[in-house]
Amino acid sequence: MLVAPLLLLLFVPFPASTGNQDPPKATNGELFPWDRMRLPKTVSPIHYDLTIHPNLTTFHFTGVARIELDVHEDTNMVVLHAKQMQISSVLLLAPDGVRPLKVLEYPHFHQLALLSDSVLTKGQMYEVKLEFAANFSDSYHGFYKSSYRTRTGEVRFLASTQFEATFARGAFPCFDEPAFKAKFTIRIIREPRHIAISNMPKVKTVELLGGLLEDHFDTTVKMSTYLVAYIVSDFLSVSKMTQHGVKISVYAVPEKIDQTAYALDAAVKLLDFYDDYFDIPYPLPKQDLAAIPDFQSGAMENWGLTTYRETALLFDPDRSSASDKLAITKVIAHELAHQWFGNLVTMEWWNDLWLNEGFAKFMEYISLDITYPELHVDDFFLGKCFEAMEVDSLSSSHPVSTPVENPMEIQEMFDDVSYDKGACILNMLRDFMTPESFEIGIIKYLKQYSYQNTVNGHLWDSLTNNPAPKATSSQGHHSKWYSDDELDVRTIMDTWTLQEGFPLVTVEVRGREIRLKSGFAIPLTYMTSASETVHRFLLKGKTDVLYLPEEVEWVKFNVNMSGYYMVHYEGEGWNSIIRLLQNDHTVLTSNDRASLIHNVFQLVSIGKVRLDTALELSLYLSRETEIMAVTQGFGELVPLYKLMEKRDMAALENQMKGYIVDLFRGLIDQQEWADSGSVSERVLRSYLLLFACVRNYPPCVTKATQLFNEWKDSDGNMSLPVDITMAVFVVGARTPEGWDFLFEKYSHSMQMSVKSRMKIAMTVSPLKDKLKWMMEQSLHGEVMKTQDLPDVVVSISKNPIGYKLAWDFLRANWRTLIKKFDLGSNTVSYMVTGVTSQYSTREMLDEIRSFFGSLTEETGSKMRCIQQTYETIEDNIRWMETNLPLLQAWLDKRRQRMPHEDL
């Protein structure tokens, strides 16, 4: 949002109010001299000198912040942020001497006003010195305590930071908005048994009285407060140098340091790649990656000290799966991309968060495609676009760039729209412009705005008027399919970033004419039965007509689904595609097939296509072998019976389950119970065998039971093939003895990826008492980490035995959960939508409305995810009312055709 023009503050004790609300009152009852959420621009910080002394026995910390200020307008006050801290002394260090400042506090906006008797003069340099104290945060934000248990059972503590988006203010007084960039010189006081790390390398350590040590860190480059980081712990580290001379170190708890080698090599390789790709040297002398035992999100891009969940960084070559390797490499690629896109060039305000997150998500795929071709990362990108569309199809979605003001609204920006939709529209733009021209524009943007803050338009300007390379036959018509005056990137991309949702392109073929309808300016791609060339067409108006050189049997728009839009084929269009898939599905790429599966089932939801048409298309899946198309088939078909599991309709539910097992039976039967093949083949094997065992497919259950019993008899020492462990654990967790054994192994395992698989397998169990116990233990956080609670609750909610338990648990513990995980956070949203998304009855909708309707604004009533929940359940109810009779009729007809195949 734009900041309102600021009044001259010199002799006006209180600015004009922005609304009819009462003027803000400070904690001492006086008027607070600022009534806006955003800070005034009259002064800005240049440099912070920070000394922090955390006490890992009392879980309390003290500190001193000296902030050098630049005064832009004469004023007698400085307004900055501080949250839940005691300020004991505030001094102004002015050119004419040192004097105390009066302090007023306004907790509602987390603001402090420092009032001076004399004027701070424009152009002069001043310093404020604040002494402060606070308790460690008891959530996962700010400066918080973490703990881990050693093999011998000893609990050890550490302290770590997580400041994005508005939590630096809970660790030290600061101007906690991304545009207030400054340099930071940090000192940490610690006991000799610990080490301290921060954004920059340590310069020296000084001995203090009482046996304490003070680590001095080098001064940072100019950066935003949310990127400041420091950790006090007993971690060990391993290090290597990049080709460009940057020292990379990976930190972890001592007993897991042997799981850091893969991350270290990946970080070296990826930092070198970005250094070359962006044509800007990484600006710091080192990059640390730290695995934190308690961490809410996946990872955080603090400059020079990126922090991670243990599962997102630690890799055991013998025990981690192919999907673990893929996930870890992607997370590291994401955080290191941020060192340029986000840290070096930062969005002006959180409304444009997608400039950081959409780009880092997009760069995961660009970087890994080049540095780790064996991971076949292209096989997984499309899934991100489908996930984004799921949220973006709701009227409670939001534009990629959208106004936000308060911390809850800012937290809500960290969602699939900012990350995944952002990445997908960048991918579309890159395809439209050509990769070479896009890269030139990105480098121009990063060089022009280094150490600055930007808005959407700065990126579009940088991407406009770049020379596109001459087309080659391998590129198709890449550089010739629009004239130069058509490449107005801003006009095209504002359509995609400033309005929510995505376009539906309606295609109708009449002889050689293709009639097109849509509401966006779209760079369309298409191919036909008559030509293997990818044709390109810029659709500018709401309707247009394309003329083909000859009549064709079929046409497929959005080639490889490189565009963020859906396509509806009117008339005979879908039937011609169904015939094509039945006759020879390999004529289209795996991504094209996956997009057709996605589009046709989504069009059923909005009443554009009949369900039996979509199901007829799904029949071709019995011959499908590629991961993206197979998983998308599951992604559209499985939710249909998941809705039924929460109603009393066992016969139809089992018929639907039988159809899906039948459809993929051939592919399931082909799977070896071993670790072999490419990453995509291994990920698919895990997926298929897990599905087959959960669905009680007899050959799968028999094999998994045999392997679980052998593993249990060996006391867990037998080496199971990694990629089949989920299937084996899920079957084993069905009996109380098997569940208890699995939990016992979970409790003592130091392998993070193994623990993760065991945890999810235990949530799939039919044992109700175990499911309830798991949620309670995760909340307590001793035997199971509280950071894992959201996954546990959402996974149990998908379990036909556990869905009501998960909803009851969420409701009963609501206040605790929003305190621990923060209002508006992606974690709270994930729990709310995850637990409720498979309900489809008026009774459950009323129950859910009744609970969320009883909340106040302080307890989350205004959260977007609540509106999304209502909308999703309404959609489910509508879907069931419209389509259940069609589904029943189609399955009955199919059973008559193939009676011997019903399971």
GROMACS .gro file of N, CA and C in nm, residues 82-202:
model
  363
   82ALA      N    1   0.916  -0.195   1.863
   82ALA     CA    2   0.964  -0.285   1.968
   82ALA      C    3   0.843  -0.362   2.017
   83LYS      N    4   0.861  -0.492   2.038
   83LYS     CA    5   0.746  -0.577   2.075
   83LYS      C    6   0.780  -0.659   2.198
   84GLN      N    7   0.699  -0.646   2.300
   84GLN     CA    8   0.711  -0.724   2.424
   84GLN      C    9   0.852  -0.722   2.480
   85MET      N   10   0.906  -0.599   2.494
   85MET     CA   11   1.035  -0.588   2.561
   85MET      C   12   1.034  -0.472   2.658
   86GLN      N   13   1.119  -0.486   2.763
   86GLN     CA   14   1.132  -0.377   2.861
   86GLN      C   15   1.246  -0.287   2.814
   87ILE      N   16   1.216  -0.158   2.799
   87ILE     CA   17   1.318  -0.060   2.760
   87ILE      C   18   1.361   0.012   2.888
   88SER      N   19   1.487   0.000   2.925
   88SER     CA   20   1.529   0.054   3.054
   88SER      C   21   1.593   0.192   3.044
   89SER      N   22   1.648   0.224   2.929
   89SER     CA   23   1.717   0.353   2.918
   89SER      C   24   1.725   0.390   2.771
   90VAL      N   25   1.694   0.518   2.740
   90VAL     CA   26   1.706   0.566   2.602
   90VAL      C   27   1.777   0.700   2.602
   91LEU      N   28   1.889   0.706   2.529
   91LEU     CA   29   1.967   0.830   2.521
   91LEU      C   30   1.975   0.875   2.376
   92LEU      N   31   1.979   1.008   2.358
   92LEU     CA   32   2.006   1.066   2.227
   92LEU      C   33   2.150   1.114   2.225
   93LEU      N   34   2.227   1.066   2.129
   93LEU     CA   35   2.365   1.113   2.114
   93LEU      C   36   2.362   1.213   1.998
   94ALA      N   37   2.359   1.344   2.035
   94ALA     CA   38   2.345   1.450   1.935
   94ALA      C   39   2.480   1.521   1.919
   95PRO      N   40   2.494   1.601   1.810
   95PRO     CA   41   2.621   1.674   1.792
   95PRO      C   42   2.656   1.761   1.913
   96ASP      N   43   2.553   1.807   1.985
   96ASP     CA   44   2.580   1.897   2.099
   96ASP      C   45   2.576   1.826   2.234
   97GLY      N   46   2.581   1.695   2.235
   97GLY     CA   47   2.589   1.625   2.363
   97GLY      C   48   2.489   1.511   2.376
   98VAL      N   49   2.489   1.447   2.494
   98VAL     CA   50   2.406   1.329   2.521
   98VAL      C   51   2.293   1.370   2.613
   99ARG      N   52   2.169   1.327   2.580
   99ARG     CA   53   2.058   1.357   2.670
   99ARG      C   54   1.954   1.244   2.664
  100PRO      N   55   1.879   1.226   2.774
  100PRO     CA   56   1.777   1.120   2.774
  100PRO      C   57   1.657   1.159   2.689
  101LEU      N   58   1.590   1.060   2.636
  101LEU     CA   59   1.467   1.081   2.560
  101LEU      C   60   1.348   1.023   2.636
  102LYS      N   61   1.235   1.088   2.623
  102LYS     CA   62   1.113   1.033   2.682
  102LYS      C   63   1.063   0.919   2.591
  103VAL      N   64   1.015   0.809   2.651
  103VAL     CA   65   0.970   0.695   2.573
  103VAL      C   66   0.821   0.671   2.595
  104LEU      N   67   0.746   0.664   2.485
  104LEU     CA   68   0.606   0.623   2.491
  104LEU      C   69   0.592   0.492   2.412
  105GLU      N   70   0.505   0.405   2.462
  105GLU     CA   71   0.490   0.274   2.397
  105GLU      C   72   0.345   0.253   2.354
  106TYR      N   73   0.328   0.203   2.231
  106TYR     CA   74   0.194   0.173   2.179
  106TYR      C   75   0.192   0.029   2.128
  107PRO      N   76   0.162  -0.066   2.219
  107PRO     CA   77   0.175  -0.209   2.185
  107PRO      C   78   0.089  -0.253   2.066
  108HIS      N   79  -0.025  -0.188   2.043
  108HIS     CA   80  -0.116  -0.232   1.937
  108HIS      C   81  -0.045  -0.233   1.801
  109PHE      N   82   0.042  -0.135   1.778
  109PHE     CA   83   0.121  -0.131   1.653
  109PHE      C   84   0.267  -0.169   1.677
  110HIS      N   85   0.298  -0.219   1.796
  110HIS     CA   86   0.437  -0.254   1.833
  110HIS      C   87   0.531  -0.134   1.815
  111GLN      N   88   0.485  -0.014   1.853
  111GLN     CA   89   0.566   0.105   1.827
  111GLN      C   90   0.615   0.171   1.956
  112LEU      N   91   0.733   0.230   1.945
  112LEU     CA   92   0.788   0.319   2.048
  112LEU      C   93   0.802   0.458   1.987
  113ALA      N   94   0.769   0.561   2.066
  113ALA     CA   95   0.799   0.698   2.024
  113ALA      C   96   0.904   0.753   2.120
  114LEU      N   97   1.015   0.797   2.066
  114LEU     CA   98   1.123   0.858   2.145
  114LEU      C   99   1.112   1.009   2.126
  115LEU      N  100   1.079   1.081   2.235
  115LEU     CA  101   1.049   1.224   2.224
  115LEU      C  102   1.165   1.308   2.277
  116SER      N  103   1.201   1.408   2.198
  116SER     CA  104   1.314   1.495   2.234
  116SER      C  105   1.263   1.635   2.269
  117ASP      N  106   1.327   1.697   2.371
  117ASP     CA  107   1.291   1.836   2.406
  117ASP      C  108   1.335   1.933   2.298
  118SER      N  109   1.442   1.897   2.228
  118SER     CA  110   1.493   1.987   2.125
  118SER      C  111   1.479   1.922   1.988
  119VAL      N  112   1.489   2.003   1.886
  119VAL     CA  113   1.464   1.958   1.750
  119VAL      C  114   1.581   1.875   1.695
  120LEU      N  115   1.547   1.765   1.629
  120LEU     CA  116   1.647   1.691   1.549
  120LEU      C  117   1.644   1.757   1.411
  121THR      N  118   1.756   1.814   1.372
  121THR     CA  119   1.760   1.899   1.253
  121THR      C  120   1.788   1.818   1.127
  122LYS      N  121   1.714   1.850   1.022
  122LYS     CA  122   1.731   1.785   0.893
  122LYS      C  123   1.877   1.792   0.848
  123GLY      N  124   1.929   1.680   0.799
  123GLY     CA  125   2.066   1.676   0.748
  123GLY      C  126   2.170   1.644   0.853
  124GLN      N  127   2.134   1.654   0.981
  124GLN     CA  128   2.229   1.621   1.089
  124GLN      C  129   2.226   1.471   1.119
  125MET      N  130   2.336   1.422   1.172
  125MET     CA  131   2.342   1.280   1.212
  125MET      C  132   2.322   1.270   1.363
  126TYR      N  133   2.239   1.176   1.404
  126TYR     CA  134   2.215   1.151   1.546
  126TYR      C  135   2.225   1.001   1.572
  127GLU      N  136   2.237   0.970   1.700
  127GLU     CA  137   2.235   0.829   1.739
  127GLU      C  138   2.140   0.815   1.857
  128VAL      N  139   2.062   0.707   1.859
  128VAL     CA  140   1.986   0.675   1.980
  128VAL      C  141   2.042   0.546   2.037
  129LYS      N  142   2.047   0.543   2.170
  129LYS     CA  143   2.099   0.424   2.238
  129LYS      C  144   1.989   0.370   2.330
  130LEU      N  145   1.948   0.246   2.305
  130LEU     CA  146   1.839   0.186   2.384
  130LEU      C  147   1.891   0.061   2.455
  131GLU      N  148   1.865   0.053   2.585
  131GLU     CA  149   1.895  -0.070   2.659
  131GLU      C  150   1.763  -0.144   2.678
  132PHE      N  151   1.764  -0.276   2.656
  132PHE     CA  152   1.638  -0.349   2.655
  132PHE      C  153   1.656  -0.490   2.709
  133ALA      N  154   1.544  -0.552   2.744
  133ALA     CA  155   1.545  -0.691   2.793
  133ALA      C  156   1.414  -0.756   2.752
  134ALA      N  157   1.417  -0.888   2.734
  134ALA     CA  158   1.295  -0.961   2.698
  134ALA      C  159   1.314  -1.109   2.725
  135ASN      N  160   1.204  -1.181   2.725
  135ASN     CA  161   1.211  -1.327   2.731
  135ASN      C  162   1.224  -1.381   2.589
  136PHE      N  163   1.285  -1.499   2.577
  136PHE     CA  164   1.283  -1.565   2.446
  136PHE      C  165   1.137  -1.582   2.404
  137SER      N  166   1.113  -1.570   2.277
  137SER     CA  167   0.979  -1.592   2.223
  137SER      C  168   0.939  -1.737   2.246
  138ASP      N  169   0.809  -1.760   2.278
  138ASP     CA  170   0.767  -1.900   2.293
  138ASP      C  171   0.696  -1.950   2.167
  139SER      N  172   0.707  -1.872   2.057
  139SER     CA  173   0.662  -1.924   1.927
  139SER      C  174   0.788  -1.957   1.846
  140TYR      N  175   0.774  -1.966   1.715
  140TYR     CA  176   0.890  -1.993   1.630
  140TYR      C  177   0.940  -1.867   1.562
  141HIS      N  178   0.899  -1.751   1.613
  141HIS     CA  179   0.939  -1.624   1.552
  141HIS      C  180   1.012  -1.536   1.652
  142GLY      N  181   1.085  -1.438   1.601
  142GLY     CA  182   1.163  -1.351   1.688
  142GLY      C  183   1.290  -1.423   1.729
  143PHE      N  184   1.336  -1.396   1.853
  143PHE     CA  185   1.453  -1.463   1.909
  143PHE      C  186   1.396  -1.571   2.002
  144TYR      N  187   1.406  -1.697   1.962
  144TYR     CA  188   1.333  -1.802   2.034
  144TYR      C  189   1.424  -1.916   2.076
  145LYS      N  190   1.375  -1.992   2.174
  145LYS     CA  191   1.457  -2.105   2.220
  145LYS      C  192   1.418  -2.231   2.144
  146SER      N  193   1.517  -2.315   2.122
  146SER     CA  194   1.496  -2.443   2.059
  146SER      C  195   1.567  -2.546   2.145
  147SER      N  196   1.531  -2.673   2.127
  147SER     CA  197   1.598  -2.776   2.208
  147SER      C  198   1.607  -2.905   2.127
  148TYR      N  199   1.695  -2.991   2.170
  148TYR     CA  200   1.702  -3.124   2.109
  148TYR      C  201   1.747  -3.223   2.216
  149ARG      N  202   1.720  -3.349   2.189
  149ARG     CA  203   1.753  -3.456   2.283
  149ARG      C  204   1.867  -3.538   2.225
  150THR      N  205   1.970  -3.561   2.303
  150THR     CA  206   2.084  -3.641   2.257
  150THR      C  207   2.047  -3.790   2.262
  151ARG      N  208   2.136  -3.872   2.209
  151ARG     CA  209   2.110  -4.018   2.211
  151ARG      C  210   2.092  -4.070   2.352
  152THR      N  211   2.158  -4.006   2.449
  152THR     CA  212   2.149  -4.053   2.587
  152THR      C  213   2.027  -3.996   2.660
  153GLY      N  214   1.950  -3.910   2.589
  153GLY     CA  215   1.828  -3.856   2.649
  153GLY      C  216   1.844  -3.718   2.711
  154GLU      N  217   1.966  -3.663   2.709
  154GLU     CA  218   1.988  -3.528   2.767
  154GLU      C  219   1.923  -3.422   2.675
  155VAL      N  220   1.852  -3.325   2.736
  155VAL     CA  221   1.793  -3.216   2.659
  155VAL      C  222   1.888  -3.097   2.658
  156ARG      N  223   1.921  -3.049   2.541
  156ARG     CA  224   2.010  -2.933   2.528
  156ARG      C  225   1.936  -2.819   2.459
  157PHE      N  226   1.969  -2.695   2.500
  157PHE     CA  227   1.898  -2.578   2.448
  157PHE      C  228   1.988  -2.493   2.360
  158LEU      N  229   1.924  -2.422   2.269
  158LEU     CA  230   1.994  -2.323   2.186
  158LEU      C  231   1.897  -2.207   2.164
  159ALA      N  232   1.948  -2.098   2.108
  159ALA     CA  233   1.862  -1.983   2.076
  159ALA      C  234   1.887  -1.944   1.931
  160SER      N  235   1.779  -1.920   1.857
  160SER     CA  236   1.790  -1.888   1.716
  160SER      C  237   1.690  -1.779   1.679
  161THR      N  238   1.709  -1.720   1.562
  161THR     CA  239   1.621  -1.611   1.521
  161THR      C  240   1.539  -1.650   1.398
  162GLN      N  241   1.422  -1.588   1.386
  162GLN     CA  242   1.340  -1.594   1.265
  162GLN      C  243   1.264  -1.462   1.261
  163PHE      N  244   1.310  -1.368   1.177
  163PHE     CA  245   1.257  -1.232   1.180
  163PHE      C  246   1.157  -1.199   1.070
  164GLU      N  247   1.152  -1.279   0.964
  164GLU     CA  248   1.055  -1.250   0.858
  164GLU      C  249   0.915  -1.292   0.907
  165ALA      N  250   0.813  -1.206   0.895
  165ALA     CA  251   0.818  -1.078   0.827
  165ALA      C  252   0.833  -0.961   0.926
  166THR      N  253   0.771  -0.969   1.043
  166THR     CA  254   0.766  -0.853   1.133
  166THR      C  255   0.809  -0.891   1.274
  167PHE      N  256   0.915  -0.972   1.284
  167PHE     CA  257   0.952  -1.024   1.416
  167PHE      C  258   1.089  -0.980   1.467
  168ALA      N  259   1.164  -0.902   1.387
  168ALA     CA  260   1.290  -0.847   1.439
  168ALA      C  261   1.259  -0.756   1.558
  169ARG      N  262   1.145  -0.689   1.554
  169ARG     CA  263   1.104  -0.597   1.661
  169ARG      C  264   1.087  -0.666   1.796
  170GLY      N  265   1.076  -0.801   1.795
  170GLY     CA  266   1.067  -0.874   1.921
  170GLY      C  267   1.204  -0.909   1.977
  171ALA      N  268   1.310  -0.881   1.898
  171ALA     CA  269   1.446  -0.916   1.940
  171ALA      C  270   1.530  -0.793   1.973
  172PHE      N  271   1.504  -0.682   1.904
  172PHE     CA  272   1.573  -0.555   1.936
  172PHE      C  273   1.490  -0.440   1.879
  173PRO      N  274   1.497  -0.320   1.940
  173PRO     CA  275   1.422  -0.207   1.886
  173PRO      C  276   1.477  -0.172   1.747
  174CYS      N  277   1.389  -0.154   1.649
  174CYS     CA  278   1.436  -0.133   1.512
  174CYS      C  279   1.326  -0.074   1.425
  175PHE      N  280   1.366  -0.028   1.308
  175PHE     CA  281   1.271   0.019   1.206
  175PHE      C  282   1.237  -0.104   1.121
  176ASP      N  283   1.132  -0.176   1.162
  176ASP     CA  284   1.110  -0.312   1.112
  176ASP      C  285   1.021  -0.314   0.988
  177GLU      N  286   1.065  -0.242   0.885
  177GLU     CA  287   0.999  -0.244   0.754
  177GLU      C  288   1.108  -0.265   0.650
  178PRO      N  289   1.078  -0.340   0.542
  178PRO     CA  290   1.186  -0.379   0.449
  178PRO      C  291   1.258  -0.262   0.382
  179ALA      N  292   1.190  -0.147   0.368
  179ALA     CA  293   1.254  -0.034   0.298
  179ALA      C  294   1.354   0.040   0.386
  180PHE      N  295   1.350   0.019   0.518
  180PHE     CA  296   1.447   0.085   0.607
  180PHE      C  297   1.575   0.003   0.614
  181LYS      N  298   1.650  -0.001   0.504
  181LYS     CA  299   1.773  -0.079   0.501
  181LYS      C  300   1.885  -0.007   0.576
  182ALA      N  301   1.970  -0.084   0.642
  182ALA     CA  302   2.082  -0.027   0.717
  182ALA      C  303   2.191  -0.133   0.728
  183LYS      N  304   2.308  -0.092   0.782
  183LYS     CA  305   2.415  -0.188   0.810
  183LYS      C  306   2.406  -0.228   0.958
  184PHE      N  307   2.452  -0.349   0.989
  184PHE     CA  308   2.443  -0.401   1.126
  184PHE      C  309   2.580  -0.450   1.172
  185THR      N  310   2.621  -0.404   1.290
  185THR     CA  311   2.741  -0.460   1.354
  185THR      C  312   2.693  -0.529   1.481
  186ILE      N  313   2.715  -0.659   1.488
  186ILE     CA  314   2.652  -0.741   1.595
  186ILE      C  315   2.759  -0.800   1.687
  187ARG      N  316   2.729  -0.796   1.817
  187ARG     CA  317   2.812  -0.865   1.917
  187ARG      C  318   2.721  -0.956   1.998
  188ILE      N  319   2.768  -1.077   2.023
  188ILE     CA  320   2.689  -1.174   2.102
  188ILE      C  321   2.771  -1.216   2.224
  189ILE      N  322   2.710  -1.207   2.342
  189ILE     CA  323   2.774  -1.252   2.467
  189ILE      C  324   2.724  -1.394   2.495
  190ARG      N  325   2.818  -1.486   2.526
  190ARG     CA  326   2.779  -1.627   2.542
  190ARG      C  327   2.869  -1.695   2.645
  191GLU      N  328   2.829  -1.816   2.685
  191GLU     CA  329   2.913  -1.900   2.770
  191GLU      C  330   3.013  -1.975   2.682
  192PRO      N  331   3.128  -2.015   2.737
  192PRO     CA  332   3.230  -2.085   2.656
  192PRO      C  333   3.181  -2.217   2.596
  193ARG      N  334   3.078  -2.280   2.656
  193ARG     CA  335   3.031  -2.410   2.603
  193ARG      C  336   2.951  -2.394   2.473
  194HIS      N  337   2.918  -2.270   2.438
  194HIS     CA  338   2.840  -2.245   2.316
  194HIS      C  339   2.925  -2.175   2.211
  195ILE      N  340   2.872  -2.175   2.088
  195ILE     CA  341   2.929  -2.090   1.983
  195ILE      C  342   2.819  -1.993   1.939
  196ALA      N  343   2.861  -1.884   1.876
  196ALA     CA  344   2.763  -1.790   1.818
  196ALA      C  345   2.796  -1.773   1.671
  197ILE      N  346   2.692  -1.769   1.587
  197ILE     CA  347   2.711  -1.735   1.445
  197ILE      C  348   2.610  -1.627   1.408
  198SER      N  349   2.644  -1.549   1.308
  198SER     CA  350   2.555  -1.441   1.264
  198SER      C  351   2.571  -1.425   1.113
  199ASN      N  352   2.515  -1.315   1.058
  199ASN     CA  353   2.518  -1.294   0.913
  199ASN      C  354   2.660  -1.287   0.858
  200MET      N  355   2.751  -1.227   0.935
  200MET     CA  356   2.887  -1.203   0.888
  200MET      C  357   2.987  -1.288   0.965
  201PRO      N  358   3.110  -1.302   0.913
  201PRO     CA  359   3.212  -1.380   0.986
  201PRO      C  360   3.246  -1.313   1.119
  202LYS      N  361   3.293  -1.395   1.213
  202LYS     CA  362   3.339  -1.344   1.342
  202LYS      C  363   3.475  -1.277   1.322
   0.00000   0.00000   0.00000
